[in-house]
Amino acid sequence: MAAPAAIRAEADELRRELDEHNYRYYVLDEPTITDQAYDKLFRRLQALEAEHPDLVTPDSPTQRVGSAPASHFETVAHEVAMLSLENAFDEAEMLAFDERLHELLDTASPLAYCAEPKLDGLALSLLYEDGRLERAATRGDGRTGENITANARTLKSIPLRLQGDRAPRRLEVRGEVYMDRAGFEALNESQRESGGKVFANPRNAAAGSLRLLDSRITASRPLKFCSYGIGVCDGGELPDSQYAQMQYLRELGIPISREIELLDSIDACLDYHRRMLEGRDELGYDIDGVVYKLDDRRLQQQAGFVARAPRWAIAYKFPAQEVITRLLDVDFQVGRTGALTPVARLEPVAVGGVMVSNATLHNMDEIERKDIRIGDRVIVRRAGDVIPEVVAPVVEQRKGRLRKPKILKRCPVCDSEVIQQPGQAAWRCSGGLACAAQRKESIKHFASRKAMDIEGLGDKLVEQLVDLELIDSVADIFDLTLEQLSGLERMAEKSAQNLLDALDNSKRTTLARFIYALGVREVGEATAEALAEHFADLDALMDADVDALQRVEDVGPVVAENVRHFFDQPQNREVVRQLLAHGIGWPAVAARDVAEQTLDGKTYVISGTLDGYSRDQAARLLKARGAKVSGSVSAKTSAVVAGESPGSKVAKARELGVEIIDQAGFERLIGGN
Ligand code: IVH
């Protein structure tokens, strides 16, 4: 039965009131009722809606609890690309930015800028149609993002409908989703208690919380939204100043920065910067700088864009955050190749809202160079997501005679001898794969995403498996059984089976990934790819001498020596044999060596798209035959390969009288079909 008119009117009024209070709280920051009074109104509305489900509207304040988990996020194409920002790191770069704009706009009068903090979270696009929130999307690569509407709806600072009746028919609001420090601490505290994931910093916590498939969990996370601009606007006029636009959004009920200011010159910008830098700790949330935007929108249009950023805006970054604390001790971590990295144990200290108790000291030479002693007061720096590091001791505060950290004579994990190879800074454990730390690290590396990509075989699990002596080498992981796995702590039979499936799936790989996964010292992804492409065959690589190895692009004497040394070890050959016996394999690749160098001395430029070949593939095929591939046409170009819709390079070629060849011509060159 439909709800009586009086009840319907009451529900409407409650919604209006609740929206109004939300606006006062989140946008104006001037609440006029207590939390308890708000809750009372909220519960009354909930009760009415429960009794009369036909009263529920999608934009009711009660509809922010999240819904059943999605299987994936749909892709959203942004109508107007979501751009990034150019950075400035000092006053000189800011002055240069202002000067460039003066030149570009051909004016000598001071330019006005709209300034606000650069929030450290992630970008969100909110599309309102007829005043109602229809869609929320992440930035993604700037052109396409993910549809996360269900998640965004759970943020109380995002209005489900706009205030008043002045909203354009379609309005895309852009801004940042972030977590303030208090919210971040509270979340981590409860995650710790429940044994959930503890986040490294507010930014990661915000990103992780917003992109959850289960929006009910997002609803429980302390996420906030703050707008910084407008994307699409149809069916309405926007003010012609950036600052006025932001005030307009505020009137519509969209939260904007409380710190926003309209500044009349670049000098005022520099002054604003100093004020923000001084006051950043009092803000309650992390910012990594200030964004300045030319205020006049007509001038913005005139200034235009470069690559992926507007010419009329700039992010003036703050320097990395530094604090001083005490160095309690130095421990050593053993890496995959046995290198011992000194790790500083610190008196815990907050750096930019994150507690830090460990920091890297890089290597022993670094400790010596900086003359760091145990017990010193030291400067610790954290920049963005990177590992905190000890910058230097505060020598003036050193009291008494302090001990220098000393390299260990024996490995802290396996007790093997620690040695330093001549000419190398690193000290290494000589235990090789007899050292549990090196075994663990090499197995973690083998399983990692860019290597064999074994989903579910994370760091913690590898450590557990090695500690329990269930595995010894990378080959052993393929012998693991369902019984062994489901017997492990916190491992249900379902996850055990998933892991076995993932192990099975990982066996179909590529030669390049396999080479990378072996973890030869200094053979990263790119080198592994070059080796795979050059030799095309594992046996050929394993038997190649140092000279043959050095013929591979970018392989110098050190890497060649490392590869040779790796395959000279009988135990390594044995592991490779076992891995292959487990059925690891890859599609055959055409070897570079076998291709005749028919294009030696020629230079080609590729323009447009070729059917069946990516630009990279085409270039590789040409290079495999001895040709050079260049990005620009000159008189020295042998020919331009022109695919579908080629660009200006073809015109340039015509101008210079350089030969132009089509797809068929290209295929003749590479001797294909
Ligand atoms: S304006 C056309 N303003 O920084 C300019 N961006 O480095 C587009 N960000 O993807 C961005 N605070 O996620 C702007 N006040 C602010 C911002 C801000 C944080 C983020 C944003 C953007 C990234 C670019």
Short mmCIF file of N, CA, C and O in Angstrom, two decimals, residues 164-204:
data_model
loop_
_atom_site.label_atom_id
_atom_site.label_comp_id
_atom_site.label_asym_id
_atom_site.label_seq_id
_atom_site.Cartn_x
_atom_site.Cartn_y
_atom_site.Cartn_z
N GLY A 164 19.48 23.75 -3.97
CA GLY A 164 18.82 24.81 -4.74
C GLY A 164 18.39 24.34 -6.11
O GLY A 164 18.40 23.14 -6.40
N ASP A 165 18.03 25.28 -6.99
CA ASP A 165 17.57 24.86 -8.31
C ASP A 165 18.35 25.55 -9.42
O ASP A 165 17.89 25.74 -10.52
N ARG A 166 19.62 25.93 -9.09
CA ARG A 166 20.42 26.65 -10.07
C ARG A 166 21.37 25.74 -10.85
O ARG A 166 22.13 26.20 -11.70
N ALA A 167 21.34 24.45 -10.54
CA ALA A 167 22.32 23.56 -11.15
C ALA A 167 22.08 23.42 -12.65
O ALA A 167 20.95 23.35 -13.10
N PRO A 168 23.18 23.39 -13.45
CA PRO A 168 23.03 23.13 -14.88
C PRO A 168 22.46 21.72 -15.09
O PRO A 168 22.51 20.90 -14.18
N ARG A 169 21.97 21.46 -16.30
CA ARG A 169 21.36 20.15 -16.57
C ARG A 169 22.38 19.02 -16.34
O ARG A 169 22.09 18.01 -15.73
N ARG A 170 23.58 19.24 -16.87
CA ARG A 170 24.64 18.24 -16.62
C ARG A 170 25.85 18.99 -16.06
O ARG A 170 26.29 19.98 -16.64
N LEU A 171 26.38 18.49 -14.96
CA LEU A 171 27.53 19.15 -14.36
C LEU A 171 28.48 18.08 -13.82
O LEU A 171 28.08 17.22 -13.03
N GLU A 172 29.72 18.13 -14.29
CA GLU A 172 30.71 17.17 -13.80
C GLU A 172 31.64 17.89 -12.83
O GLU A 172 32.36 18.82 -13.21
N VAL A 173 31.60 17.46 -11.58
CA VAL A 173 32.42 18.06 -10.53
C VAL A 173 33.66 17.19 -10.34
O VAL A 173 33.56 15.96 -10.31
N ARG A 174 34.81 17.83 -10.25
CA ARG A 174 36.04 17.05 -10.05
C ARG A 174 36.71 17.43 -8.74
O ARG A 174 36.64 18.59 -8.33
N GLY A 175 37.31 16.47 -8.14
CA GLY A 175 37.98 16.76 -6.87
C GLY A 175 38.78 15.57 -6.38
O GLY A 175 39.00 14.61 -7.12
N GLU A 176 39.20 15.66 -5.15
CA GLU A 176 40.08 14.65 -4.58
C GLU A 176 39.38 13.93 -3.43
O GLU A 176 38.73 14.58 -2.59
N VAL A 177 39.52 12.62 -3.40
CA VAL A 177 39.05 11.84 -2.25
C VAL A 177 40.28 11.60 -1.38
O VAL A 177 41.33 11.21 -1.88
N TYR A 178 40.15 11.85 -0.10
CA TYR A 178 41.31 11.72 0.78
C TYR A 178 40.86 11.27 2.16
O TYR A 178 39.65 11.16 2.43
N MET A 179 41.81 11.00 3.02
CA MET A 179 41.50 10.61 4.39
C MET A 179 42.27 11.57 5.28
O MET A 179 43.46 11.80 5.05
N ASP A 180 41.61 12.15 6.27
CA ASP A 180 42.38 13.03 7.14
C ASP A 180 43.18 12.18 8.13
O ASP A 180 43.01 10.96 8.20
N ARG A 181 44.09 12.82 8.87
CA ARG A 181 45.01 12.04 9.70
C ARG A 181 44.28 11.28 10.80
O ARG A 181 44.60 10.13 11.08
N ALA A 182 43.27 11.94 11.40
CA ALA A 182 42.55 11.28 12.49
C ALA A 182 41.82 10.04 11.96
O ALA A 182 41.85 8.97 12.57
N GLY A 183 41.19 10.20 10.80
CA GLY A 183 40.47 9.07 10.19
C GLY A 183 41.43 7.94 9.87
O GLY A 183 41.14 6.76 10.11
N PHE A 184 42.59 8.31 9.35
CA PHE A 184 43.61 7.33 8.97
C PHE A 184 44.08 6.54 10.20
O PHE A 184 44.14 5.31 10.18
N GLU A 185 44.38 7.27 11.29
CA GLU A 185 44.85 6.60 12.51
C GLU A 185 43.78 5.65 13.05
O GLU A 185 44.07 4.52 13.43
N ALA A 186 42.53 6.14 13.06
CA ALA A 186 41.44 5.33 13.60
C ALA A 186 41.24 4.08 12.75
O ALA A 186 41.05 2.98 13.28
N LEU A 187 41.32 4.25 11.43
CA LEU A 187 41.14 3.09 10.55
C LEU A 187 42.24 2.06 10.81
O LEU A 187 41.97 0.87 10.99
N ASN A 188 43.50 2.51 10.85
CA ASN A 188 44.59 1.57 11.06
C ASN A 188 44.47 0.87 12.41
O ASN A 188 44.76 -0.31 12.54
N GLU A 189 44.04 1.64 13.41
CA GLU A 189 43.86 1.06 14.74
C GLU A 189 42.86 -0.10 14.67
O GLU A 189 43.13 -1.21 15.14
N SER A 190 41.74 0.13 14.01
CA SER A 190 40.73 -0.93 13.99
C SER A 190 41.17 -2.07 13.06
O SER A 190 40.85 -3.23 13.29
N GLN A 191 41.96 -1.73 12.02
CA GLN A 191 42.47 -2.79 11.15
C GLN A 191 43.44 -3.68 11.94
O GLN A 191 43.43 -4.89 11.80
N ARG A 192 44.26 -3.04 12.77
CA ARG A 192 45.22 -3.79 13.57
C ARG A 192 44.49 -4.75 14.50
O ARG A 192 44.83 -5.91 14.61
N GLU A 193 43.43 -4.23 15.14
CA GLU A 193 42.67 -5.04 16.08
C GLU A 193 42.02 -6.24 15.41
O GLU A 193 41.99 -7.33 15.94
N SER A 194 41.50 -5.99 14.19
CA SER A 194 40.78 -7.07 13.52
C SER A 194 41.70 -7.92 12.65
O SER A 194 41.25 -8.82 11.97
N GLY A 195 42.98 -7.62 12.66
CA GLY A 195 43.93 -8.39 11.86
C GLY A 195 43.82 -8.07 10.38
O GLY A 195 44.24 -8.85 9.53
N GLY A 196 43.23 -6.92 10.05
CA GLY A 196 43.10 -6.52 8.64
C GLY A 196 44.35 -5.83 8.14
O GLY A 196 45.35 -5.74 8.85
N LYS A 197 44.27 -5.34 6.90
CA LYS A 197 45.41 -4.68 6.28
C LYS A 197 45.66 -3.32 6.94
O LYS A 197 44.76 -2.51 7.09
N VAL A 198 46.90 -3.09 7.33
CA VAL A 198 47.28 -1.80 7.90
C VAL A 198 47.91 -0.98 6.78
O VAL A 198 48.76 -1.46 6.05
N PHE A 199 47.43 0.28 6.60
CA PHE A 199 47.88 1.08 5.47
C PHE A 199 49.12 1.90 5.81
O PHE A 199 49.27 2.37 6.93
N ALA A 200 49.98 2.09 4.82
CA ALA A 200 51.25 2.79 5.04
C ALA A 200 51.04 4.29 5.23
O ALA A 200 51.76 4.91 5.98
N ASN A 201 50.07 4.86 4.54
CA ASN A 201 49.85 6.30 4.65
C ASN A 201 48.41 6.62 4.25
O ASN A 201 47.71 5.79 3.69
N PRO A 202 47.95 7.85 4.56
CA PRO A 202 46.55 8.20 4.27
C PRO A 202 46.19 8.05 2.79
O PRO A 202 45.08 7.67 2.45
N ARG A 203 47.16 8.33 1.92
CA ARG A 203 46.87 8.23 0.49
C ARG A 203 46.53 6.79 0.09
O ARG A 203 45.54 6.54 -0.59
N ASN A 204 47.36 5.84 0.53
CA ASN A 204 47.08 4.44 0.22
C ASN A 204 45.76 3.99 0.83
O ASN A 204 45.01 3.22 0.23
#
